[in-house]
Amino acid sequence: MNRIDHLFQNKKSRILSVFFTAGFPGLNDTVPIIELLEKNGVDLIEIGIPFSDPTADGPDIQHSNDEALKNGMSLELLFSQLEGIREKVSLPLILMGYFNPVMQFGVERFCRKCRETGIDGVILPDLPPWEYDRQYKAYFEGNGLHNILLITPQTSDERIREADRQTGGFLYMVSSSSTTGAGKEVSDFQTEYFERVRRLNPDHPRLIGFGISNRATFENACQYASGAIIGSAFIRALQEPGTPEEKVGRFVRQILPSV
Amino acid sequence: MKYTIDQFGYYGEFGGAWIPEMMYANISELLTRYLEIMESPGFSQEFDSLLKDYVGRPSPLYYASRLSERYGSHLYLKREDLNHTGSHKLNNTIGQILLAQRLGKTRIIAETGAGQHGLATATVCALKGLQCVVYMGATDIARQEPNVRKMRMLGAEVVPVNSGNKTLKDATNEAMRDWINHPEDTHYIIGSVVGPHPYPDMVARFQSVISAEIRKQLLEKTGSELPTRLIACVGGGSNAAGTFYHFLEEEQVELIGVEAAGRGVDSGETAATLAVGSPGVLHAARTMLMQNSDGQITEPYSISAGLDYPGIGPLHAHLFKTGRAKYLNATDRETLEAAHLLTRLEGIIPALESAHALAALDKIPMKPDEVNVVCLSGRGDKDMAAYLEYFGY
Ligand SMILES: Cc1ncc(COP(=O)(O)O)c(C=O)c1O
């Protein structure tokens, strides 16, 4: 069974998913950070594939993309870093990024590499569902890879139902229409959206992402979904002083009371 | 119909709307309404009357006799430089501001390179009393200073962008981020035939007035609506798209786009996308891009801020691929010399962008009885600093 499905079967609430950019802060930090996140009790990891022009990201993730590319990170290198990762960790792993690096790598080859490496799902926000259906679905399905779809407060009920039919693993609920890390306050409008989605009662579990940065925002998100995704706040934490062990440990303890 | 979009917004294999869900509401609203709005009687009436009385259209088709003599062939200049605000960019912003009003939007954003599109956007926002935010790379703010001041005087907020090379691509990234963060009240006036469907088609339609006029004017001046060839510079490709539009199906008319070679197409400092690029996805379209094998976008370079972009509109990628249009390029130096030549032969100081089209005249074999039309997309006021530095006046 796909590890993402397995996770959601066994854990229904307070799932913590963490995003970070491969090759950041140091080129070879990718695998150690994955291991440390698992050790500290994180449930799911989204590994960012760096891109030169991350148009859906705010300043923190833009910075991590720039730094990772300066460090020499590439999709080829990421797959070679991840070789043997399944001997080290067992939590579900997702690759997240922009479509162009995947397109240049070759979509079919990318999907095959994901399966060989032990990647469970992919989030490519600028690969819209109609292009996915038209051209790439067979590669993903043939390699047991979930293509995880996003919904936002502007997504209509009808499109949410459609996304629920099409998505793999879970629905990624973007908390407010924004780029990553915007940290907008939770508004009435957002609560209304969270409740609207809950009432639609989708078949897939949901994780809430964008603007989740601390225990309060995490707990709030967990009232409306199976858990939440933290990205920019973790990228910021990685830039604080200390060893990777200290930084990851400190960060996770800020979110989860105790493991 | 080979050169129009299909039902998915593609010109052949290029185009589409590669948007994240965060942009879906805005794009789908535009997609379902742009044609209906553009074809409504009230719209075309207001559009046509503003083009005439505010922009000053039709722009003249000028027979450049000394330039013709120099090249030994008939050369006409389509004088987009004489439009209000000094370039073809206003044709598009007039169209889009009328569209934005009808969509009920109250806030306008734009990206700009040379500042001509930012200026044209700030102008129509002043005209209609709408809030205006223009994103502009810090490099471009420095090299196109007069336009920055004009935009501010017109009431626009000019936001400096400091990522990447701090040029047009980076300004476009930031404008897209703004749109994602303002999903309801804002319309994004993209300045060229780039970005997600329906922008390439919509902007080409607004700019198509250029070729509609050329046909009429040529008939009056030469007795035929059709020239031998049309020549235009290409950044994203909107003045070229407008110049080619009503000639696309006339296969005997030669179409030539001119990209910015910067310091040379093989120098690593270039913006000649079609000369060095490959297919990819950037700014929500599948098109030709300057990129490395990992799919990272290469930073472009050109002396001309308006052509300093690592992509190209999907229509041009398609015209290139099918061979319907040819694409040449001109270096910084060739461009500066061509600008000087036009200035001394015709008394017209062109924009650096437009001077690329003029520089290509040296590379095109022309016969005496042929009729060539060059789109003079803009005037050179904004580029005086570059000209003065090079020529030392
Ligand atoms: C005068 C002028 N011509 C041409 C361009 C290039 O744009 P496009 O290729 O969309 O016509 C610009 C862009 O700023 C411009 O200012």
Short mmCIF file of N, CA and C in Angstrom, two decimals, chain A residues 4 94-95 120-125 140 146-150 166-172:
data_model
loop_
_atom_site.label_atom_id
_atom_site.label_comp_id
_atom_site.label_asym_id
_atom_site.label_seq_id
_atom_site.Cartn_x
_atom_site.Cartn_y
_atom_site.Cartn_z
N ILE A 4 1.37 6.92 1.97
CA ILE A 4 0.48 8.05 2.33
C ILE A 4 -0.88 7.50 2.78
N ILE A 94 7.05 12.93 -0.12
CA ILE A 94 6.42 13.57 -1.28
C ILE A 94 7.44 14.51 -1.92
N LEU A 95 7.48 14.55 -3.23
CA LEU A 95 8.28 15.57 -3.91
C LEU A 95 7.35 16.69 -4.33
N ASP A 120 6.31 8.55 -2.54
CA ASP A 120 4.91 8.11 -2.51
C ASP A 120 3.95 9.05 -3.23
N GLY A 121 4.32 10.31 -3.33
CA GLY A 121 3.40 11.26 -3.95
C GLY A 121 4.15 12.46 -4.48
N VAL A 122 3.44 13.23 -5.30
CA VAL A 122 4.03 14.39 -5.96
C VAL A 122 3.02 15.54 -5.88
N ILE A 123 3.53 16.74 -5.59
CA ILE A 123 2.69 17.94 -5.65
C ILE A 123 3.36 18.92 -6.61
N LEU A 124 2.69 19.15 -7.74
CA LEU A 124 3.21 20.09 -8.74
C LEU A 124 2.11 21.13 -8.97
N PRO A 125 2.11 22.21 -8.18
CA PRO A 125 0.99 23.15 -8.25
C PRO A 125 0.74 23.73 -9.65
N PHE A 140 2.02 8.40 -13.77
CA PHE A 140 1.88 8.45 -12.31
C PHE A 140 1.26 7.15 -11.80
N HIS A 146 0.98 9.05 -6.07
CA HIS A 146 -0.18 9.93 -5.89
C HIS A 146 0.13 11.31 -6.45
N ASN A 147 -0.80 11.85 -7.24
CA ASN A 147 -0.71 13.25 -7.67
C ASN A 147 -1.67 14.03 -6.78
N ILE A 148 -1.13 14.85 -5.90
CA ILE A 148 -1.93 15.48 -4.85
C ILE A 148 -2.38 16.86 -5.31
N LEU A 149 -3.69 17.09 -5.24
CA LEU A 149 -4.25 18.34 -5.76
C LEU A 149 -4.54 19.35 -4.65
N LEU A 150 -4.50 20.63 -5.04
CA LEU A 150 -4.73 21.74 -4.11
C LEU A 150 -6.14 22.28 -4.28
N GLN A 166 -10.24 13.35 -8.16
CA GLN A 166 -9.00 13.23 -8.93
C GLN A 166 -7.73 13.09 -8.08
N THR A 167 -7.77 13.61 -6.86
CA THR A 167 -6.52 13.67 -6.09
C THR A 167 -6.07 12.29 -5.63
N GLY A 168 -4.80 12.19 -5.29
CA GLY A 168 -4.30 10.95 -4.72
C GLY A 168 -3.88 11.19 -3.28
N GLY A 169 -4.25 10.29 -2.37
CA GLY A 169 -3.78 10.36 -0.99
C GLY A 169 -4.56 11.31 -0.10
N PHE A 170 -4.49 12.60 -0.40
CA PHE A 170 -5.22 13.58 0.40
C PHE A 170 -5.47 14.83 -0.44
N LEU A 171 -6.29 15.73 0.12
CA LEU A 171 -6.52 17.03 -0.49
C LEU A 171 -5.67 18.05 0.24
N TYR A 172 -4.92 18.83 -0.51
CA TYR A 172 -4.08 19.87 0.05
C TYR A 172 -4.91 21.15 0.10
#
